[in-house]
Short mmCIF file of C-alpha atoms in Angstrom, two decimals:
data_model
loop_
_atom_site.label_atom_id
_atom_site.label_comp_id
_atom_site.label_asym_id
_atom_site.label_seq_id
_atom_site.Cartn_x
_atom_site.Cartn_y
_atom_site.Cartn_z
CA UNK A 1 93.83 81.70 177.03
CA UNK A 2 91.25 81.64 174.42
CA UNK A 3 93.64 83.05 171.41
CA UNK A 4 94.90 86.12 170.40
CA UNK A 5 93.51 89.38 168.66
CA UNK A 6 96.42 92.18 169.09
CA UNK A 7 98.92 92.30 167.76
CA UNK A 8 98.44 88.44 166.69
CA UNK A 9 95.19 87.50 164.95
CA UNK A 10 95.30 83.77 166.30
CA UNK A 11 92.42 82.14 167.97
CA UNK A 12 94.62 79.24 168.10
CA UNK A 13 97.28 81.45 170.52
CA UNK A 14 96.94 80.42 173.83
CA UNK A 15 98.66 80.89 177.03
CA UNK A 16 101.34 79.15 178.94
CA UNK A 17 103.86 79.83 181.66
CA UNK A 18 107.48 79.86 180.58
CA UNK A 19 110.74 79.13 183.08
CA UNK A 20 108.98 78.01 185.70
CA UNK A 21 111.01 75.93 189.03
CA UNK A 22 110.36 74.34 191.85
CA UNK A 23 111.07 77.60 193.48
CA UNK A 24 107.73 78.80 191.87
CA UNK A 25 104.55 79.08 194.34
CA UNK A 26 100.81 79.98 193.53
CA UNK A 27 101.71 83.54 193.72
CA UNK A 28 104.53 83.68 191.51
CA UNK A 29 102.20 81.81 189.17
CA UNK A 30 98.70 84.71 189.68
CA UNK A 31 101.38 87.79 189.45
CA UNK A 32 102.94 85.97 186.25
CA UNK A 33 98.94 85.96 184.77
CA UNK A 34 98.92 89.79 185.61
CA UNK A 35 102.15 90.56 183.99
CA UNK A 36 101.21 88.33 180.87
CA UNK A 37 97.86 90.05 180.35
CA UNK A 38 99.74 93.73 180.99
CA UNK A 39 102.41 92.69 178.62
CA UNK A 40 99.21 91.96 176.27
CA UNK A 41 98.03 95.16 176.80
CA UNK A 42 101.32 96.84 175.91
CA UNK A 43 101.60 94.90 172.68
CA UNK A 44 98.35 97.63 171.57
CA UNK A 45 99.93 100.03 173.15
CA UNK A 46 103.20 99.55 170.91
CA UNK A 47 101.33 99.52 167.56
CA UNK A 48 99.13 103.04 169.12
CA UNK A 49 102.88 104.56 169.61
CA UNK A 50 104.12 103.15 166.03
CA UNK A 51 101.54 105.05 164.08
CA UNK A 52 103.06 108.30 165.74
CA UNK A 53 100.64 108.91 168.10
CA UNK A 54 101.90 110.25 171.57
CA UNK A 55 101.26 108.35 174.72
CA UNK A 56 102.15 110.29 178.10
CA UNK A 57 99.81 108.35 180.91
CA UNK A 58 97.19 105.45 181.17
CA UNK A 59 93.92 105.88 182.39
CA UNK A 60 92.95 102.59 183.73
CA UNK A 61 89.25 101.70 185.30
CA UNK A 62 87.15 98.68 186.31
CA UNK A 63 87.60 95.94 188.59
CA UNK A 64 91.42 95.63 188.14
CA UNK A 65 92.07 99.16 188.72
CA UNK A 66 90.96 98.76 191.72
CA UNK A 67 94.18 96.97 192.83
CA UNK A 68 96.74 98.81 193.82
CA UNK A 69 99.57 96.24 193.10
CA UNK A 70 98.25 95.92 189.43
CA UNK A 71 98.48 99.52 188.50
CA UNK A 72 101.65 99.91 189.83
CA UNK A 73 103.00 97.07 187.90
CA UNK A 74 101.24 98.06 184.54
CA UNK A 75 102.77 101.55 185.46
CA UNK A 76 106.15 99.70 185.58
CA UNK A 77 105.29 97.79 182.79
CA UNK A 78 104.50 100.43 180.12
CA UNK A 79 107.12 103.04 181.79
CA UNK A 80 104.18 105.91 182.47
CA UNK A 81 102.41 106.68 184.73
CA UNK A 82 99.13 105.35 185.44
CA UNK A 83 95.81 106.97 186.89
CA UNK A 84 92.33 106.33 187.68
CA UNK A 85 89.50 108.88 187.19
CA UNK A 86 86.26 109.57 189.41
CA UNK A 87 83.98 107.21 187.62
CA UNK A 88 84.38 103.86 187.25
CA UNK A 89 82.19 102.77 184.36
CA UNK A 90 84.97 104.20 181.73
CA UNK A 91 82.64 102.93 178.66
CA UNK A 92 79.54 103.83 179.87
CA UNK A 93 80.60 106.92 181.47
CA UNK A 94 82.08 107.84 177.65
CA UNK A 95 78.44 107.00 176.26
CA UNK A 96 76.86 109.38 178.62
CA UNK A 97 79.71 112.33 178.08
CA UNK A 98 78.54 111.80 174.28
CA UNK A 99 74.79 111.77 175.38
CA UNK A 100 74.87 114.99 177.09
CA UNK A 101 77.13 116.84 174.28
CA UNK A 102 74.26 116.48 172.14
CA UNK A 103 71.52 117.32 174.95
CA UNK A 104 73.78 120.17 176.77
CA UNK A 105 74.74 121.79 173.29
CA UNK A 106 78.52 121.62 174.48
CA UNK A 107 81.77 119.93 172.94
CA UNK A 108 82.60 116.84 174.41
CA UNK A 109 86.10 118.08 175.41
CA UNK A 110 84.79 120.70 177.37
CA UNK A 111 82.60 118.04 179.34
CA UNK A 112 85.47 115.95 180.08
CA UNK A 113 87.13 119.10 181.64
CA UNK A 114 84.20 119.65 184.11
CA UNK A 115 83.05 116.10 184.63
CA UNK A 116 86.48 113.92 184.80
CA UNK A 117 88.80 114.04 187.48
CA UNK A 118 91.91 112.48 188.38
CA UNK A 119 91.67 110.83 191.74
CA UNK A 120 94.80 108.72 191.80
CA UNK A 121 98.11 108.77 190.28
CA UNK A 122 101.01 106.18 189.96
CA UNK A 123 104.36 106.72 188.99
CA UNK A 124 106.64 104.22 186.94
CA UNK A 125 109.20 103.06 189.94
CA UNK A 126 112.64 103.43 187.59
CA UNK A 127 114.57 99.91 188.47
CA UNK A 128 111.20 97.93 188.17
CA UNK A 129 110.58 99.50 184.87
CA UNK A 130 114.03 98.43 183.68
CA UNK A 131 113.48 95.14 184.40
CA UNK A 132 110.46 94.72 182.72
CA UNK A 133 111.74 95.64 179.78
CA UNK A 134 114.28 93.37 180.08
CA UNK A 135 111.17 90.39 180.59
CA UNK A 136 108.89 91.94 178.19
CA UNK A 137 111.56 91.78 174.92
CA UNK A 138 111.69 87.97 176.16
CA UNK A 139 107.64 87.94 175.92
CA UNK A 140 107.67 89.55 172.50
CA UNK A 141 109.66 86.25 171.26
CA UNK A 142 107.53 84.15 172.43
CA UNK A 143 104.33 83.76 170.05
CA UNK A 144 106.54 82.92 166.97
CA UNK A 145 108.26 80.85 168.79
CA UNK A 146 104.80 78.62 169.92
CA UNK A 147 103.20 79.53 167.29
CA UNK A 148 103.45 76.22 165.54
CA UNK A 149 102.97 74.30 168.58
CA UNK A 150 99.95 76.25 169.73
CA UNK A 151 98.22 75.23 166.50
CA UNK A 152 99.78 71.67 167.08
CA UNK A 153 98.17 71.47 170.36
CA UNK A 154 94.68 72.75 169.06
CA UNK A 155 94.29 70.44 166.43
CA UNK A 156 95.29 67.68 168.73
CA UNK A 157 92.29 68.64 171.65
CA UNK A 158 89.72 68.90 168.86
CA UNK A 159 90.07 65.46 167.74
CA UNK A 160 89.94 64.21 171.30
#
């Protein structure tokens, strides 16, 4: 909602809801923020995969991994499976892991062994992951096809 970093570096992107009817409720319009931001976070995902590098689950952690419904639909979404670990503070638990290598005189891989541990696992539900493929080819259109109007629009509000 702010612009864009990845794959798009556009602080002028912003966000938008496409196809909507008068079908559509509040929900339909919080689950469509949830599958734009996951289709977001696939976009990085993409260019990780492009350079050749393997990608065979998502560790996910913070508030929204807290929801069930969310990591089954970025499971669905990215087509892997998706679990959470025993700490929370993924970042800050990383920082410490590096902290005690140094202190503990042991390799950081060998920390992660003992001190990490999977305590949930989601799989990718097959006919949900098919048709979010089918949505998210659709998403990846979008941004050069608003580009120009996104820019339009934000040159507009800032002379207001």
């Amino acid at each position: 909602m702010t612009g864009e970093r990845t794959p798009h570096p556009d602080p002028k992107a912003r966000g938008g809801f496409i196809g909507l009817n008068l079908r559509h409720t509040k929900a339909h319009l919080t689950r469509a923020v949830l599958e734009g931001i996951t289709f977001g976070l696939r976009d990085s995902m993409e260019l990780v995969k492009a350079s050749g590098i393997e990608i065979r689950e998502l560790r996910v952690n913070g508030g929204g991994a807290r929801s069930p419904f969310w990591r089954q639909m970025i499971a669905n979404i990215f087509g892997l499976p998706v679990v959470t670990v025993n700490s929370t503070d993924g970042p800050a638990y990383g920082a410490a892991v590096m902290v005690a290598s140094g202190v503990l005189g042991k390799e950081i891989p060998a920390l992660c062994e003992e001190w990490i541990r999977i305590v949930d696992r989601v799989e990718p539900q097959t006919d949900n992951v098919e048709r979010y493929e089918n949505y998210y080819r659709i998403y990846r259109t979008l941004y050069g096809t608003l580009k120009d109007t996104f820019h339009q629009l934000t040159d507009l509000v800032q002379q207001d």
